[in-house]
Steps between C-alpha positions, in 0.01 A plus 500: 500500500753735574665418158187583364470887681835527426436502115167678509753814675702418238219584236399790685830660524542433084155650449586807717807551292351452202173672511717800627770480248402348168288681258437172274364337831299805625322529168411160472365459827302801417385283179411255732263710707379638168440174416328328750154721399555448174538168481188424748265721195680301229518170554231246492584212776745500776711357295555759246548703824776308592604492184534878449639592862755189455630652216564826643642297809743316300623825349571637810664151652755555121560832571600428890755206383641737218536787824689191678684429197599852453569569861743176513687563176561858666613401798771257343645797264377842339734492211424364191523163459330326183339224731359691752383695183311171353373450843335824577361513139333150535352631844357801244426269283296279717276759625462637125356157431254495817391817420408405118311173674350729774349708165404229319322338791314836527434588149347178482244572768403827363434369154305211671340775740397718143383186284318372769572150449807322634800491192 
């Protein structure tokens, strides 16, 4: 148990920083408030619910493991290096991708939302 509250700290402390710090992570948690509403008026079950907020969740889980990434490669060395180059642009490139699925996910719903039958 005590491992347990050790990590949940842990996760509060990483929140703290980053809700305070990063602008990627601050926006998308805003997007996530944002999109709990919208996703309650758009979707059609509670499973498109899920659907819709878990994308937005996963984007936000990417962009905290690219943060890590980021935060680790920094801490080893600031100059350039070409590997810690590739690393920090596959972070980027992660969260790109989540962000395109994220859209998708969403775009879906709204056309489905607009035809009025599910695509």
């Amino acid at each position: 148990m005590k491992r347990l509250l050790n990590a949940f700290r842990n996760s509060l402390r990483a929140f703290g920083r980053l809700i305070r710090t990063e602008k990627a992570f601050q926006q998308e948690v805003v997007l996530l408030l944002a999109a709990l509403p919208a996703a309650w008026f758009l979707s059609q079950s509670w499973w498109g619910f899920a659907l819709l907020i878990g994308a937005i969740l996963l984007l936000i889980i990417v962009e905290v493991l690219n943060t890590g990434i980021e935060a680790a490669c920094d801490a080893f060395s600031r100059e350039f290096n070409t590997d810690i180059q590739l690393a920090k642009d596959c972070g980027s490139l992660a969260v790109l991708i989540s962000i395109v699925m994220a859209g998708g996910v969403w775009l879906l719903a709204v056309a489905e939302k607009i035809a009025g039958v599910a695509l």
